[in-house]
Coordinates of C-alpha atoms in Angstrom, one line a residue:
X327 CA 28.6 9.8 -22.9
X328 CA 25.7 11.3 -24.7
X329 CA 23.0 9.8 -22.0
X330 CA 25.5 11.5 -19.3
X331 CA 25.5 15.1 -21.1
X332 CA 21.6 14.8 -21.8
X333 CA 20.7 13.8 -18.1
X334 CA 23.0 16.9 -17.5
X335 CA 20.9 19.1 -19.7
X336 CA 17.9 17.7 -17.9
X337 CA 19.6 18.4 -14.3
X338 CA 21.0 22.0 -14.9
X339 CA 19.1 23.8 -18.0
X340 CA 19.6 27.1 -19.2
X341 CA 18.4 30.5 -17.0
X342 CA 14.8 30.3 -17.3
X343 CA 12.7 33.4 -15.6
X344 CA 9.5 34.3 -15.1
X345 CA 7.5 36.5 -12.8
X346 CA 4.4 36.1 -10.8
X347 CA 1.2 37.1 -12.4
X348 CA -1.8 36.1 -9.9
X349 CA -2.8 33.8 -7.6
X350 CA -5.4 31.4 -7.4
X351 CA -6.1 30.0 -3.9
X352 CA -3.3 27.3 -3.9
X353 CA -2.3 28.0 -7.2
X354 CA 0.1 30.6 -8.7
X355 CA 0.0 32.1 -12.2
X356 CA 3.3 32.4 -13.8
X357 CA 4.2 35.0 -17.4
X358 CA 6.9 35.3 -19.6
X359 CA 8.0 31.3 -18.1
X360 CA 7.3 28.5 -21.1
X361 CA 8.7 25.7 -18.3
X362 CA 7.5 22.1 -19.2
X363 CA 5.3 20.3 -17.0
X364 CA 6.6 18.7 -13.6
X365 CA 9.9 21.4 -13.6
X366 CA 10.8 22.2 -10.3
X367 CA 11.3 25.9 -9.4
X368 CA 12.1 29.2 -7.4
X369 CA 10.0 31.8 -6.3
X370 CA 11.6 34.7 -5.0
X371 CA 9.7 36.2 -1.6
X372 CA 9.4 39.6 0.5
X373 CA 11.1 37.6 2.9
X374 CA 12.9 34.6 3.7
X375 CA 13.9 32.0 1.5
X376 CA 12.5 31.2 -1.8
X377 CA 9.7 28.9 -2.3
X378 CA 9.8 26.2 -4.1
X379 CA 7.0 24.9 -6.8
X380 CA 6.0 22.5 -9.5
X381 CA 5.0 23.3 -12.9
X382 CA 1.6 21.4 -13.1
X383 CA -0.4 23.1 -16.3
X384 CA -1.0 26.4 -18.1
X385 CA -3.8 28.4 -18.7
X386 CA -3.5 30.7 -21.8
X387 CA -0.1 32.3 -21.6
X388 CA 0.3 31.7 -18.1
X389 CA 2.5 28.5 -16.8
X390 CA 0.4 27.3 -13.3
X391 CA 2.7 26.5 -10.5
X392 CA 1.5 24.2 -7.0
X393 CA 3.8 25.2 -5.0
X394 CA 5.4 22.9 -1.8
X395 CA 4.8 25.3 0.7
X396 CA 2.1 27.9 2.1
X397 CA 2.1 31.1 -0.3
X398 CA 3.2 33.8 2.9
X399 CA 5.7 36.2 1.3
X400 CA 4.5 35.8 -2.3
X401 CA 3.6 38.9 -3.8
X402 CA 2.4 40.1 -7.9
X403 CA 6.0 40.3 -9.9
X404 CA 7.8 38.1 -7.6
X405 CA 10.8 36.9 -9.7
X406 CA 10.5 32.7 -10.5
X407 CA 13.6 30.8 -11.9
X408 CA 13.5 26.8 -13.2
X409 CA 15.7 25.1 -11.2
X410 CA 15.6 21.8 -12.8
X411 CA 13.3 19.8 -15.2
X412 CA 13.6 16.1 -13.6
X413 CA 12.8 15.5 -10.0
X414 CA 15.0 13.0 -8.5
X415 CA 15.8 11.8 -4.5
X416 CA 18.9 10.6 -3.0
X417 CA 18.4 6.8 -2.4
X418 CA 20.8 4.2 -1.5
X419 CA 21.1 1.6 1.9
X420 CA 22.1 4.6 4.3
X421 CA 18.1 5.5 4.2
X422 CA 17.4 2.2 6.1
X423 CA 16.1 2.8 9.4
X424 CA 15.3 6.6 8.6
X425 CA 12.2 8.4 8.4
X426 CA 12.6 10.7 5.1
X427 CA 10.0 13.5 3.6
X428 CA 9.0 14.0 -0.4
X429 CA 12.3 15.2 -1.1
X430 CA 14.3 12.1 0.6
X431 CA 15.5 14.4 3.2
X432 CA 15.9 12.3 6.9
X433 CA 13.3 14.1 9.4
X434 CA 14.1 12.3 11.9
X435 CA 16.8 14.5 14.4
X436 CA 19.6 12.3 13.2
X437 CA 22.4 13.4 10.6
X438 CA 21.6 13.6 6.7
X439 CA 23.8 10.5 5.2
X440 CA 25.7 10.6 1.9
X441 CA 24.1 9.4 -0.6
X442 CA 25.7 9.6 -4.4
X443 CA 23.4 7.5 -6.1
X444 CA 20.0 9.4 -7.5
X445 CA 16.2 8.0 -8.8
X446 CA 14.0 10.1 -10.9
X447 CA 10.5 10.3 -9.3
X448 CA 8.9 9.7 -12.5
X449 CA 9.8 6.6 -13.8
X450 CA 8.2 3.7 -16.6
X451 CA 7.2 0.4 -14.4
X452 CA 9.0 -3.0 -16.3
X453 CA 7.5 -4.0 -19.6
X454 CA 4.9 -6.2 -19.7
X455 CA 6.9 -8.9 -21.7
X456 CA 10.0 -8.6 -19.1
X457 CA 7.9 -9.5 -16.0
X458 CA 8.5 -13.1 -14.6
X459 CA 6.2 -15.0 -13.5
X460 CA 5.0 -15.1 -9.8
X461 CA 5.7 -18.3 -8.6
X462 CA 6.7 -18.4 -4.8
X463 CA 5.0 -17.7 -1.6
X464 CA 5.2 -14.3 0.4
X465 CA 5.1 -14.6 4.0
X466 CA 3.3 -11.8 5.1
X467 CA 3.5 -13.0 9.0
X468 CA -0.3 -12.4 9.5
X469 CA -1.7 -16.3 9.4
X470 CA -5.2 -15.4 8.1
X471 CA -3.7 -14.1 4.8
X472 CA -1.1 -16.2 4.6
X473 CA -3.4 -19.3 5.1
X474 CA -6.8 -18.4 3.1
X475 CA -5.0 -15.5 0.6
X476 CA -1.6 -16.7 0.4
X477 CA 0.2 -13.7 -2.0
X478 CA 3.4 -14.5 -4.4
X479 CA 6.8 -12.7 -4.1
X480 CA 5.5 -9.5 -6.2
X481 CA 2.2 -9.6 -5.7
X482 CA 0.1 -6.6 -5.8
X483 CA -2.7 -6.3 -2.8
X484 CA -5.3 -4.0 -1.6
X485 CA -6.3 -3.4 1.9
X486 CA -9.6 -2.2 2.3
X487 CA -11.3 -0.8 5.1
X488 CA -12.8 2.2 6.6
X489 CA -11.1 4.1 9.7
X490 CA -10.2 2.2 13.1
X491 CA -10.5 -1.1 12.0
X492 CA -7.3 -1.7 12.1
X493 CA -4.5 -1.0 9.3
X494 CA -2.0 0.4 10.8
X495 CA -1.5 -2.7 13.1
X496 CA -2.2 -4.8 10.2
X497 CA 0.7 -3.1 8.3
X498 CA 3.0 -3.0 11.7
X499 CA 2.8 -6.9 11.8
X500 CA 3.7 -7.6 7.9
X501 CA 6.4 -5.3 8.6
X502 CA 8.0 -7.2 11.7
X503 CA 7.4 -10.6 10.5
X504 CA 7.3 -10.8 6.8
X505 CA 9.5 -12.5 4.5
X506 CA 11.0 -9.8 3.1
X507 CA 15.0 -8.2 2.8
X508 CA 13.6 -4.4 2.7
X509 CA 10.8 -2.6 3.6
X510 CA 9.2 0.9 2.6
X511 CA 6.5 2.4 3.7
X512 CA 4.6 5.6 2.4
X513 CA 2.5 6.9 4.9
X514 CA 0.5 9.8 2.9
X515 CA -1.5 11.7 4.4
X516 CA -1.5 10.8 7.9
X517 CA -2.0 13.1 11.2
X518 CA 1.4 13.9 12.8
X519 CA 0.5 12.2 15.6
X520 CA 0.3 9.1 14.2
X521 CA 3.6 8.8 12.4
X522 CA 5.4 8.4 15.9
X523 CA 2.7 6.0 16.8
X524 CA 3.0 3.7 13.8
X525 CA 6.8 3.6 14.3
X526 CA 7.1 3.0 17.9
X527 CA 4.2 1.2 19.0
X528 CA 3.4 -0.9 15.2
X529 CA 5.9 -1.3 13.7
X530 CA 9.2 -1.3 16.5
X531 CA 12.2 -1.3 16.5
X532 CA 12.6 -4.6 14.9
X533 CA 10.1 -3.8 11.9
X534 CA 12.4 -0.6 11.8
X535 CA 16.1 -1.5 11.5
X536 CA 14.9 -2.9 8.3
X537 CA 12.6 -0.5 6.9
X538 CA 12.3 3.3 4.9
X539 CA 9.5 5.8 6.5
X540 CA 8.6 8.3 4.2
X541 CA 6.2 10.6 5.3
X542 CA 3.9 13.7 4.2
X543 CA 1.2 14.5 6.6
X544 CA -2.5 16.0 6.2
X545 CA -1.2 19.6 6.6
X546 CA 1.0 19.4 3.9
X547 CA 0.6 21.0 0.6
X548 CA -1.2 18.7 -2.2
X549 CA 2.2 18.1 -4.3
X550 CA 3.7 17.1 -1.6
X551 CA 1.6 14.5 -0.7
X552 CA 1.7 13.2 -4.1
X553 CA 5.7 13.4 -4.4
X554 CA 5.9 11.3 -1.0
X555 CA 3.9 8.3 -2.8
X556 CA 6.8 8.5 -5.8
X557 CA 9.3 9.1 -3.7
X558 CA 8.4 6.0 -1.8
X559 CA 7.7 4.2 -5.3
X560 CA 11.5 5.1 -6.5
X561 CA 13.2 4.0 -3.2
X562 CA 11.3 0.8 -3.5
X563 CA 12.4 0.3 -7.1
X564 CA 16.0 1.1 -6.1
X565 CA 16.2 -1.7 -3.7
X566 CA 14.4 -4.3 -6.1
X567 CA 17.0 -3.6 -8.6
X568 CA 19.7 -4.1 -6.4
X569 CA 18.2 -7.9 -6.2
X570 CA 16.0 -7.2 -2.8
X571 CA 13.0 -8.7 -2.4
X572 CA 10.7 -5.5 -1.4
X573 CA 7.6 -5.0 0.9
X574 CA 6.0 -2.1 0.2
X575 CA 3.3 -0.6 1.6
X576 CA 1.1 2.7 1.0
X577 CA -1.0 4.1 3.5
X578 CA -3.3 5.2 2.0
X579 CA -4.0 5.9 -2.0
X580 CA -7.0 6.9 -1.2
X581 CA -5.3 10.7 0.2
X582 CA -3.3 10.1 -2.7
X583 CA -5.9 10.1 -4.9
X584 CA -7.3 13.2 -3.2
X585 CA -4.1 15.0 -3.2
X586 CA -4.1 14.2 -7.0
X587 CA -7.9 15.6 -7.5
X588 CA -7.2 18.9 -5.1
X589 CA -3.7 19.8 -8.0
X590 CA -6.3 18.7 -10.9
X591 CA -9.2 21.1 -10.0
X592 CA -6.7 24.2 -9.2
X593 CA -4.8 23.6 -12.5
X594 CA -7.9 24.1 -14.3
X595 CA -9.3 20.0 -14.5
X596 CA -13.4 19.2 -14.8
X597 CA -14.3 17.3 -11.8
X598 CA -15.8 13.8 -13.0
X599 CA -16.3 11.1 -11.0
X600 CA -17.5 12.3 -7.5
X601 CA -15.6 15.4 -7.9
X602 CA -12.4 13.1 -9.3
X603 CA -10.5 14.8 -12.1
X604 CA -9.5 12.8 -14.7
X605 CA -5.3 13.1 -13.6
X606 CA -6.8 10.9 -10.4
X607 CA -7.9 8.0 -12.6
X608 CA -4.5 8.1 -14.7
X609 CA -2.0 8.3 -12.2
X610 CA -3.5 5.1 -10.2
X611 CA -2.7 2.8 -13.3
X612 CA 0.6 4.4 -13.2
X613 CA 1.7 4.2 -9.7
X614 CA 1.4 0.9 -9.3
X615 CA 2.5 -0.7 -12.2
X616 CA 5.6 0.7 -10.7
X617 CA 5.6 -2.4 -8.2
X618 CA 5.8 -5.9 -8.7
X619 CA 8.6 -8.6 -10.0
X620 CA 11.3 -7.5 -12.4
X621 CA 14.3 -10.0 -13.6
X622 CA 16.3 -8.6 -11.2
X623 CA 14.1 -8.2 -7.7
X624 CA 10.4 -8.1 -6.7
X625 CA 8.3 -5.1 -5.0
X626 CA 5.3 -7.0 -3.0
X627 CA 3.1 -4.3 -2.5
X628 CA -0.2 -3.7 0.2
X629 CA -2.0 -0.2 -0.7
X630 CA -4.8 0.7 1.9
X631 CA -7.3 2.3 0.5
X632 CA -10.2 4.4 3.0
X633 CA -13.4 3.3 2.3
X634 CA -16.4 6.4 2.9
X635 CA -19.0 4.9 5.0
X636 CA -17.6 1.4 5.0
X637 CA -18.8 1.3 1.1
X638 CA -16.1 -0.7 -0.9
X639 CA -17.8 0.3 -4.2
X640 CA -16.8 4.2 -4.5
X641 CA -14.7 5.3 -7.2
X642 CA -11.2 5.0 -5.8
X643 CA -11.9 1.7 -4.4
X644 CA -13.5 0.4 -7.3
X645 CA -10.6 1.3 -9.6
X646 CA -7.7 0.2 -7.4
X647 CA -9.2 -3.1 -7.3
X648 CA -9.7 -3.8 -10.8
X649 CA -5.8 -2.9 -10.9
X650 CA -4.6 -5.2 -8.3
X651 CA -3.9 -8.8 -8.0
X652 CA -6.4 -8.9 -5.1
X653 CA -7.5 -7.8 -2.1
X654 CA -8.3 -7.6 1.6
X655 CA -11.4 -6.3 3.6
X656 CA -11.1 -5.2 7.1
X657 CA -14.6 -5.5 8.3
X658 CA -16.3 -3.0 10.9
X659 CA -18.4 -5.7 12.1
X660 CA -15.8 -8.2 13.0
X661 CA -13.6 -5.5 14.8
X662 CA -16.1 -4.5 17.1
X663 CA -16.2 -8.3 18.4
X664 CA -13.0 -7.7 18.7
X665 CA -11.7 -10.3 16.3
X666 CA -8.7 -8.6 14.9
X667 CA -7.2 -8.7 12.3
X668 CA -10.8 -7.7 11.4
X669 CA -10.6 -9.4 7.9
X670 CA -13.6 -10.4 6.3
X671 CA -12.1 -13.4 4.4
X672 CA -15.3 -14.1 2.5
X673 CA -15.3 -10.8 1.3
X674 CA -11.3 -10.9 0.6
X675 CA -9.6 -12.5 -2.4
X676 CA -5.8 -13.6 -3.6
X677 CA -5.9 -13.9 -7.5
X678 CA -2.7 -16.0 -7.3
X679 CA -3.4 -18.3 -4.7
X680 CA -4.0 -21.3 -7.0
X681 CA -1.2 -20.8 -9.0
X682 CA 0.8 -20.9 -5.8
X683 CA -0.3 -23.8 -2.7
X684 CA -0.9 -27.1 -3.7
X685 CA -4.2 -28.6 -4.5
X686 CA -4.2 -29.9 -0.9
X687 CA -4.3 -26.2 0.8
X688 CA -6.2 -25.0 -1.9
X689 CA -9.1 -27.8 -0.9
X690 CA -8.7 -27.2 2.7
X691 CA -8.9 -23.4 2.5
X692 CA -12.1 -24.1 0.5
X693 CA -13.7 -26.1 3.3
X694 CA -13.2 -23.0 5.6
X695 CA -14.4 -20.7 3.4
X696 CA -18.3 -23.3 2.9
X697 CA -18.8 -23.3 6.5
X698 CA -17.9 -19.4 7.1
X699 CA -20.5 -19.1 4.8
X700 CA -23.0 -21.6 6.3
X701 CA -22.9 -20.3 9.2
X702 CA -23.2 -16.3 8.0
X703 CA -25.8 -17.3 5.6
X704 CA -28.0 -18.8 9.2
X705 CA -26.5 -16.8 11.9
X706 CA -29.7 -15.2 12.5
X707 CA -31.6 -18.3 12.8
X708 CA -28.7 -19.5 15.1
X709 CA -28.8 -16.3 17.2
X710 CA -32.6 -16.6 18.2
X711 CA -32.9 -20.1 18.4
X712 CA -34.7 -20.7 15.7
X713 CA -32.5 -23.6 14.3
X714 CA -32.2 -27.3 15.6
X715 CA -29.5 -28.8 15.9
X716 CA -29.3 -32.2 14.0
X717 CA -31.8 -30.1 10.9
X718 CA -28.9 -30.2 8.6
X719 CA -25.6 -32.2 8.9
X720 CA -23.3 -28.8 7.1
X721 CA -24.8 -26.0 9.5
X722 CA -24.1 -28.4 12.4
X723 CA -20.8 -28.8 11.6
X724 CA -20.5 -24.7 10.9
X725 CA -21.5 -24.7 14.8
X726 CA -19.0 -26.9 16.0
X727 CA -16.3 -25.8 14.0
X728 CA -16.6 -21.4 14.5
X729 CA -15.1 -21.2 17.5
X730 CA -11.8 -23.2 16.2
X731 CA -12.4 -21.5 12.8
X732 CA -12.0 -18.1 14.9
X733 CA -9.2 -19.0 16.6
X734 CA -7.0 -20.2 13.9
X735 CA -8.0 -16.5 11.8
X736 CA -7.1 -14.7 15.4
X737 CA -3.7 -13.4 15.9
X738 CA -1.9 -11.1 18.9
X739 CA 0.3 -8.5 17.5
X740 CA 3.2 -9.8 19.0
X741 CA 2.5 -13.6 17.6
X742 CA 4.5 -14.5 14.9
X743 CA 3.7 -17.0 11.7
X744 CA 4.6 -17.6 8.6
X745 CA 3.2 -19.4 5.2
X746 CA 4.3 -22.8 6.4
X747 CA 2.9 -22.6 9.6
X748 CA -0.3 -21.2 8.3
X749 CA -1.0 -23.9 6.3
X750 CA -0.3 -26.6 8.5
X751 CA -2.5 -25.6 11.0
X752 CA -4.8 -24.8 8.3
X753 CA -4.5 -28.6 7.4
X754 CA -4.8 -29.8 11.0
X755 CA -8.3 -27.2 11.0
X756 CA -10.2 -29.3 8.2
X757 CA -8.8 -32.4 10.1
X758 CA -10.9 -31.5 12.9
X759 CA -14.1 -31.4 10.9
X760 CA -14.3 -35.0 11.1
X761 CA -18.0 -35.7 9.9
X762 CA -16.5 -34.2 6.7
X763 CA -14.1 -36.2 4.3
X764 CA -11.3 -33.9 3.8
X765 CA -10.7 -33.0 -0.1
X766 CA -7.3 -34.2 0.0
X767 CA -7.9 -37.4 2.1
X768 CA -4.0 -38.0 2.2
X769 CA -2.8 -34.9 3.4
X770 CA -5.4 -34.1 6.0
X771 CA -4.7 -37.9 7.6
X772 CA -1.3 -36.9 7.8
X773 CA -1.7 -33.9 9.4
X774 CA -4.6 -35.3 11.7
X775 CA -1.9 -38.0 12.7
X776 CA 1.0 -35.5 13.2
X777 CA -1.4 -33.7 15.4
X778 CA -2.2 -37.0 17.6
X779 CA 1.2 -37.4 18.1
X780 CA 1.8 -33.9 19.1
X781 CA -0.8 -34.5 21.7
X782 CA 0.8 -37.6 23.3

C-alpha cells in the first residue's frame, strides 16, 4: 500500500505555480516554480488551450521548460502549473495494429481503446546479473543476415547506412517475416510522407496486424521526438514482460541523438563532440540497455543509425556501435548495382554468431566471407583484364563462385526465408565450390547430396 500512495504522490502532487519569465528561442524561462527535472506541465495562453512542457534544467532561479508544441499564444507572466512529476503512456495489446504519437495517443482516424494498465517512460533496463544468456537463433527473414550474421533472441543490432540505400525496406521485411510474437517500431524523426509509405507499401498489412507504430515526425518539437523513442522503449518492455518475444526497431537514433543535442544546447549544455552535448552521449547508453533478454521475455532490437557522407566513423555511429552486439552496413556502392539488400557483409558483423550456429555454418559462412574478399581485394585487376585466369587457384574460384555468391545474398521484398533456410542454402553454397574442401567435410557432402537429389 505504501508503493501505491507514493506512485500517487508522484502522479497527482501538490498545486505547484509559476509564471513565465522569458523566452529563449525554443526554450521558456520559468520563476517562482522549483519543479524537478522531467515534470510535465501547463502553460496558460492568450488563447486556446494550454501548452504543455517539460522541465529540462534551470538557469539561476529560473526552472527551463522545452515545451511539446510551437510557443504561439505564450506571452511574459503567463501562469504555469505542474501537472505531474512521472511521465507515463497507456500500453497494453489494444495498441496492436495502431499507429500511436509520444504520448501513446492512436493517430491513426480510428477510436482511442481502453487501456488501464500504465509504463513510466523512464525506466532502469534489467540488471546486469539477471540477464540470461542469448542462446537461440532470431529469424530476422532477410537470408543475408540470417545466413552470414545470424542474431540471438535479444540481440542488440545496428543498421548502418546513409540515406536511400535502403532501410526502410530492410526494416519492412524483418517486420513481415521475422520470428517474432510483437513488433514496435519507433520511427523518429521521419518526413510525414513517409510514415504512410513505410506502413502501406514496407511493412503491409501483414507486418501490421502484429505490430505498434509510434511516430514523431521532423516538424515536431525536440522533446517530442525524444519522448517517441521512450515511449516506443516502454511499449516494447511491456510486451517482453508479458513473456513476448519483441522485435524492435528504431528509425533512426541518429535524429534521436540530435533531438537530444538541440534540448541540451537550449537548456544551457556546452556543445562537445561535433556540436554533441554531453546529455546526447548519456542517454544512448541508456536507451538501449532498455532492450534485450530479461527472465521473463526478450526485446531483439535493430537501431538505424544515418551515417553523414556515407562515413561510419562520426560520433553517433561510433558510439552506438561500441554499445551494440553488432552491426550491419548498407553500402552505397552495392545499391547502386542494384544488389539490395545493399549490405556490405564484409563490412558487417554479429558478435554472437559463434556462440549460436554450429561449427559447420560457422566454417561455411567463413569460406564466403575469403572469397568476397578475394575477389574485392582484385576486382580492379579483374575489371581491366589485367588478371589471368588459372594465375591463382583462390581468385579463380572467387570468379566462378560471385555470381552464385550474389544470388544467394539477393532477396525480393516479397521472398520469404528464415534461419534454417539460410543456412542450408548457405551449406549447399560452399558445396558448390568444389576445388575447395569444405571445412566441415561431413555436412557440406550431405548437403551437396541432398542437393543432387533435389535435382533428379
Amino acid at each position: 500500500m505504501q508503493r501505491i500512495s507514493d506512485q500517487l504522490e508522484q502522479l497527482m502532487p501538490h498545486d505547484l505555480l509559476g509564471s513565465v519569465v522569458e523566452t529563449v528561442g525554443t526554450t521558456i524561462a520559468v520563476g517562482g516554480f522549483p519543479a524537478p527535472v522531467g515534470s510535465v506541465v501547463e502553460i496558460q495562453r492568450q488563447s486556446g488551450k494550454p501548452l504543455v512542457g517539460e522541465v529540462v534544467g534551470f538557469r539561476g532561479e529560473l526552472t527551463l521548460v522545452f515545451p511539446l508544441e510551437h510557443l504561439n499564444g505564450v506571452r511574459q507572466g503567463s501562469g504555469v502549473r505542474l501537472v505531474r512529476t512521472v511521465r507515463s503512456i497507456p500500453v497494453g495489446d489494444s495498441l496492436l495494429g495502431r499507429v500511436v504519437d509520444a504520448h501513446g495517443n492512436c493517430i491513426d482516424g480510428l477510436p482511442q481503446p481502453a487501456m488501464t494498465q500504465r509504463s513510466p517512460l523512464d525506466q532502469d533496463p534489467p540488471s546486469a546479473t539477471s540477464r540470461p544468456r542469448i542462446h537461440e537463433t532470431f529469424s530476422t527473414g532477410v537470408r543475408a543476415i540470417d545466413g552470414m550474421l545470424t542474431c540471438g533472441d535479444g540481440q542488440r543490432i545496428g543498421i548502418f547506412a546513409g540515406s536511400g540505400v535502403g532501410k526502410s525496406v530492410t526494416l519492412g521485411m524483418m517486420a513481415k517475416y521475422a520470428s517474432s510474437d510483437v513488433n514496435v517500431i519507433a520511427l523518429i524523426g521521419e518526413r510525414g510522407r513517409e510514415v504512410n509509405d513505410f506502413i502501406e507499401r514496407d511493412l503491409g498489412h501483414e507486418g501490421m496486424a502484429r505490430s505498434v507504430v509510434i511516430v514523431a515526425t521532423s516538424d515536431q518539437p525536440a522533446i517530442m521526438r525524444v519522448q517517441a523513442a521512450m515511449a516506443a522503449t516502454s511499449i516494447a518492455e511491456y510486451f517482453r514482460e508479458s513473456g513476448r518475444r519483441v522485435l524492435f526497431m528504431m528509425d533512426s537514433v541518429t535524429r534521436f541523438a540530435m533531438a537530444q543535442r538541440e534540448i541540451g544546447l537550449a537548456a544551457g549544455e556546452p556543445p562537445t563532440t561535433k556540436g554533441y552535448t554531453p546529455s546526447v552521449f548519456a542517454m544512448l547508453p541508456k536507451l538501449v540497455e532498455r532492450t534485450g533478454r530479461s527472465a521473463k521475455g526478450s526485446i531483439t532490437a535493430f537501431y538505424t543509425v544515418l551515417v553523414e557522407g556515407d562515413d561510419t566513423n562520426e560520433p553517433v555511429s561510433d558510439t552506438v556501435r561500441g554499445l551494440l552486439d553488432g552491426h550491419v552496413i548498407l553500402s552505397r556502392a552495392i545499391a547502386a548495382k542494384g544488389h539490395y539488400p545493399a549490405i556490405d557483409i564484409l563490412g558487417s558483423i554479429s558478435r554472437l554468431m559463434n556462440d549460436l550456429v554450429g561449427a559447420e555454418f560457422r566454417n561455411a559462412a567463413q569460406v564466403i566471407r575469403e572469397l568476397m574478399s578475394i575477389y574485392r581485394e582484385n576486382e580492379d585487376l579483374i575489371n581491366i583484364g589485367a588478371y589471368r585466369q588459372g594465375t591463382n587457384p583462390q581468385i579463380d574460384l572467387a570468379i566462378r563462385m560471385r555470381t552464385e555468391i550474389d544470388t544467394f545474398l539477393r532477396q525480393a521484398i516479397e521472398e520469404k526465408s528464415s534461419v534454417a533456410e539460410a543456412q542450408q542454402q548457405l551449406l549447399q553454397l560452399v558445396a558448390k565450390c568444389g576445388a575447395r574442401p569444405a571445412p566441415n567435410a561431413a555436412a557440406l557432402a550431405k548437403a551437396k547430396r541432398q542437393t543432387q537429389q533435389a535435382g533428379a
